[in-house]
Short mmCIF file of N, CA and C in Angstrom, two decimals:
data_model
loop_
_atom_site.label_atom_id
_atom_site.label_comp_id
_atom_site.label_asym_id
_atom_site.label_seq_id
_atom_site.Cartn_x
_atom_site.Cartn_y
_atom_site.Cartn_z
N ALA A 42 -47.50 -38.71 -53.82
CA ALA A 42 -48.36 -38.75 -53.06
C ALA A 42 -48.76 -37.01 -53.46
N ILE A 43 -48.36 -36.35 -54.21
CA ILE A 43 -48.69 -35.23 -54.46
C ILE A 43 -50.10 -35.43 -55.61
N VAL A 44 -49.53 -36.29 -56.70
CA VAL A 44 -50.82 -37.26 -57.30
C VAL A 44 -51.83 -37.17 -56.98
N LYS A 45 -51.48 -38.54 -56.15
CA LYS A 45 -52.75 -39.62 -55.78
C LYS A 45 -53.58 -38.65 -54.80
N ASN A 46 -53.28 -37.49 -54.23
CA ASN A 46 -54.16 -36.75 -53.32
C ASN A 46 -54.81 -35.42 -53.71
N LEU A 47 -54.29 -35.39 -55.64
CA LEU A 47 -54.77 -34.20 -55.83
C LEU A 47 -56.38 -34.23 -56.20
N ALA A 48 -56.60 -33.38 -55.84
CA ALA A 48 -58.35 -33.14 -56.03
C ALA A 48 -58.52 -32.23 -57.15
N VAL A 49 -57.92 -31.95 -58.16
CA VAL A 49 -58.45 -31.23 -59.38
C VAL A 49 -57.81 -32.26 -60.71
N PRO A 50 -58.24 -32.05 -62.02
CA PRO A 50 -58.26 -32.86 -63.16
C PRO A 50 -56.35 -32.01 -63.09
N LEU A 51 -55.55 -33.56 -63.96
CA LEU A 51 -54.77 -33.17 -63.76
C LEU A 51 -54.76 -33.77 -66.03
N ALA A 52 -53.21 -33.32 -66.17
CA ALA A 52 -53.39 -33.51 -67.73
C ALA A 52 -51.48 -34.02 -67.74
N VAL A 53 -51.58 -35.25 -67.72
CA VAL A 53 -50.09 -35.92 -68.47
C VAL A 53 -49.90 -35.92 -69.85
N ILE A 54 -49.21 -35.16 -70.45
CA ILE A 54 -48.65 -35.05 -72.17
C ILE A 54 -47.35 -35.46 -72.42
N HIS A 55 -47.20 -36.81 -73.27
CA HIS A 55 -45.55 -37.18 -73.04
C HIS A 55 -45.61 -37.24 -74.28
N GLY A 56 -44.54 -37.01 -75.27
CA GLY A 56 -44.05 -37.62 -75.98
C GLY A 56 -43.52 -39.05 -76.46
N THR A 57 -43.68 -39.61 -77.07
CA THR A 57 -43.61 -41.05 -77.59
C THR A 57 -42.32 -41.50 -77.86
N ASN A 58 -41.00 -40.49 -78.14
CA ASN A 58 -39.76 -40.46 -78.54
C ASN A 58 -39.32 -40.00 -77.59
N ASP A 59 -39.89 -39.60 -75.62
CA ASP A 59 -38.77 -38.89 -74.77
C ASP A 59 -37.94 -39.68 -74.36
N THR A 60 -36.48 -39.58 -74.63
CA THR A 60 -35.54 -40.37 -73.82
C THR A 60 -35.25 -40.35 -72.40
N LEU A 61 -35.74 -39.07 -71.71
CA LEU A 61 -35.87 -38.80 -70.86
C LEU A 61 -36.70 -39.26 -69.77
N VAL A 62 -38.17 -39.96 -69.62
CA VAL A 62 -38.66 -40.08 -68.78
C VAL A 62 -39.40 -41.32 -69.28
N ASN A 63 -39.37 -42.51 -69.06
CA ASN A 63 -39.95 -43.48 -69.51
C ASN A 63 -41.04 -43.99 -69.46
N PRO A 64 -41.91 -44.01 -70.18
CA PRO A 64 -43.43 -44.15 -69.99
C PRO A 64 -44.07 -45.28 -69.38
N ASP A 65 -43.62 -45.74 -69.20
CA ASP A 65 -43.77 -47.19 -68.08
C ASP A 65 -43.45 -46.36 -66.49
N TYR A 66 -43.20 -45.18 -66.63
CA TYR A 66 -43.22 -44.59 -64.89
C TYR A 66 -44.51 -44.62 -64.35
N TYR A 67 -45.49 -43.70 -65.66
CA TYR A 67 -46.88 -43.58 -65.08
C TYR A 67 -47.02 -44.66 -64.74
N GLN A 68 -47.13 -46.05 -64.95
CA GLN A 68 -48.23 -46.88 -65.11
C GLN A 68 -48.11 -47.00 -63.25
N GLY A 69 -46.86 -46.92 -62.84
CA GLY A 69 -46.87 -47.05 -60.99
C GLY A 69 -47.52 -46.14 -60.07
N LEU A 70 -48.28 -44.83 -61.24
CA LEU A 70 -48.25 -43.71 -60.43
C LEU A 70 -49.98 -43.88 -60.00
N ASP A 71 -50.33 -43.68 -59.05
CA ASP A 71 -51.78 -43.24 -58.89
C ASP A 71 -52.33 -41.83 -58.64
N MET A 72 -53.10 -41.60 -60.38
CA MET A 72 -53.37 -40.87 -60.45
C MET A 72 -55.00 -40.56 -60.62
N PRO A 73 -55.48 -40.68 -59.83
CA PRO A 73 -57.24 -40.83 -59.59
C PRO A 73 -58.05 -39.68 -60.72
N THR A 74 -56.95 -38.66 -61.20
CA THR A 74 -57.62 -37.33 -61.47
C THR A 74 -56.94 -37.29 -62.61
N LEU A 75 -56.68 -38.41 -63.76
CA LEU A 75 -56.01 -38.07 -64.79
C LEU A 75 -57.02 -38.30 -65.43
N TRP A 76 -56.44 -37.06 -66.49
CA TRP A 76 -57.70 -36.24 -67.34
C TRP A 76 -57.98 -37.68 -68.70
N ARG A 77 -58.97 -37.98 -68.77
CA ARG A 77 -59.44 -39.15 -69.84
C ARG A 77 -59.20 -39.95 -69.13
N GLY A 78 -58.33 -40.42 -67.91
CA GLY A 78 -57.84 -41.45 -67.90
C GLY A 78 -56.85 -42.49 -67.68
N LYS A 79 -55.97 -41.46 -68.95
CA LYS A 79 -54.86 -42.12 -69.32
C LYS A 79 -54.13 -40.98 -69.69
N VAL A 80 -52.40 -41.48 -69.79
CA VAL A 80 -51.29 -39.94 -70.53
C VAL A 80 -51.70 -40.23 -71.65
N GLN A 81 -51.59 -38.48 -72.02
CA GLN A 81 -52.02 -38.42 -73.89
C GLN A 81 -50.60 -38.46 -74.36
N MET A 82 -50.45 -39.52 -75.37
CA MET A 82 -49.11 -39.21 -75.96
C MET A 82 -49.43 -38.94 -77.00
N ILE A 83 -47.82 -38.05 -77.53
CA ILE A 83 -48.00 -37.36 -78.80
C ILE A 83 -46.75 -37.88 -79.71
N ASP A 84 -47.04 -38.93 -80.79
CA ASP A 84 -46.43 -39.02 -81.53
C ASP A 84 -45.34 -38.37 -82.20
N HIS A 85 -44.28 -38.34 -82.16
CA HIS A 85 -42.94 -37.74 -82.98
C HIS A 85 -43.00 -36.61 -82.41
N ALA A 86 -42.64 -36.65 -81.13
CA ALA A 86 -42.65 -35.82 -80.11
C ALA A 86 -41.18 -36.43 -78.78
N GLY A 87 -40.75 -35.94 -78.50
CA GLY A 87 -39.63 -36.07 -77.73
C GLY A 87 -39.86 -35.76 -76.22
N HIS A 88 -38.89 -35.13 -75.44
CA HIS A 88 -39.61 -34.41 -73.96
C HIS A 88 -40.08 -32.82 -73.93
N SER A 89 -40.28 -32.61 -75.22
CA SER A 89 -40.97 -31.23 -75.09
C SER A 89 -41.85 -31.13 -76.51
N PRO A 90 -42.83 -31.93 -76.06
CA PRO A 90 -44.01 -32.01 -77.38
C PRO A 90 -44.60 -30.64 -77.53
N PHE A 91 -44.37 -29.75 -76.56
CA PHE A 91 -45.50 -28.24 -77.04
C PHE A 91 -44.13 -27.91 -77.92
N LEU A 92 -43.09 -27.76 -78.08
CA LEU A 92 -42.40 -27.39 -78.99
C LEU A 92 -42.02 -28.38 -80.68
N GLU A 93 -42.03 -29.30 -80.45
CA GLU A 93 -41.64 -30.44 -81.25
C GLU A 93 -42.91 -30.57 -82.09
N GLN A 94 -44.50 -30.69 -81.89
CA GLN A 94 -45.59 -31.09 -82.58
C GLN A 94 -46.16 -30.53 -81.71
N ALA A 95 -46.21 -29.01 -82.01
CA ALA A 95 -47.34 -27.94 -81.15
C ALA A 95 -48.17 -27.87 -81.31
N GLU A 96 -48.99 -28.14 -82.48
CA GLU A 96 -50.47 -27.74 -83.40
C GLU A 96 -50.93 -28.91 -82.29
N GLN A 97 -50.29 -30.22 -82.33
CA GLN A 97 -51.04 -31.47 -81.63
C GLN A 97 -51.54 -31.47 -79.85
N PHE A 98 -50.42 -30.43 -79.43
CA PHE A 98 -50.08 -30.63 -78.02
C PHE A 98 -50.61 -29.31 -77.47
N ASN A 99 -51.27 -27.75 -78.48
CA ASN A 99 -52.06 -26.95 -78.29
C ASN A 99 -53.71 -27.91 -78.40
N ARG A 100 -54.14 -28.95 -79.40
CA ARG A 100 -55.12 -28.94 -79.30
C ARG A 100 -55.67 -29.64 -77.98
N LEU A 101 -54.82 -30.85 -78.04
CA LEU A 101 -54.83 -31.35 -76.55
C LEU A 101 -54.47 -29.99 -75.15
N LEU A 102 -54.10 -29.62 -75.01
CA LEU A 102 -54.10 -28.16 -73.34
C LEU A 102 -55.73 -27.32 -74.01
N ASP A 103 -55.68 -26.88 -75.54
CA ASP A 103 -57.35 -26.56 -75.42
C ASP A 103 -58.19 -27.43 -74.68
N ALA A 104 -58.56 -28.94 -75.46
CA ALA A 104 -59.49 -29.82 -74.65
C ALA A 104 -59.41 -30.04 -73.52
N PHE A 105 -58.40 -30.06 -72.98
CA PHE A 105 -57.50 -30.12 -71.46
C PHE A 105 -58.77 -28.51 -70.94
N ILE A 106 -58.52 -27.68 -70.98
CA ILE A 106 -58.71 -26.47 -70.49
C ILE A 106 -59.87 -26.36 -71.14
N SER A 107 -61.30 -27.06 -72.25
CA SER A 107 -62.53 -26.89 -71.94
C SER A 107 -63.05 -27.85 -70.64
N ASP A 108 -62.79 -28.88 -71.02
CA ASP A 108 -63.48 -29.98 -70.05
C ASP A 108 -62.92 -29.51 -68.72
N ILE A 109 -61.74 -29.02 -68.28
CA ILE A 109 -61.75 -28.54 -66.86
C ILE A 109 -62.30 -27.31 -66.49
N GLU A 110 -62.89 -26.31 -67.35
CA GLU A 110 -63.73 -25.26 -67.24
C GLU A 110 -65.12 -25.92 -66.60
N GLU A 111 -65.81 -26.75 -67.04
CA GLU A 111 -66.86 -27.48 -66.99
C GLU A 111 -66.54 -27.82 -65.21
N TYR A 112 -65.54 -28.23 -64.87
CA TYR A 112 -65.32 -28.82 -63.30
C TYR A 112 -65.81 -27.85 -62.46
N ASP A 113 -65.60 -26.72 -62.70
CA ASP A 113 -66.15 -25.52 -61.71
C ASP A 113 -66.87 -25.84 -61.32
#
């Protein structure tokens, strides 16, 4: 309900090797403000892509921040 009614941009970043959260779970969520209209997947990362693929994660985070700065 929180994500469905969110009024601000939402970024979801998921590691392709994550064994804790099934990526199919996201398909059942209504996320109208999802950034770029999809979950951002990071290859060769598990549940902690910010540690396992820091450069790739940081690029996505920087892009998200740049995009939402225009949101204001």
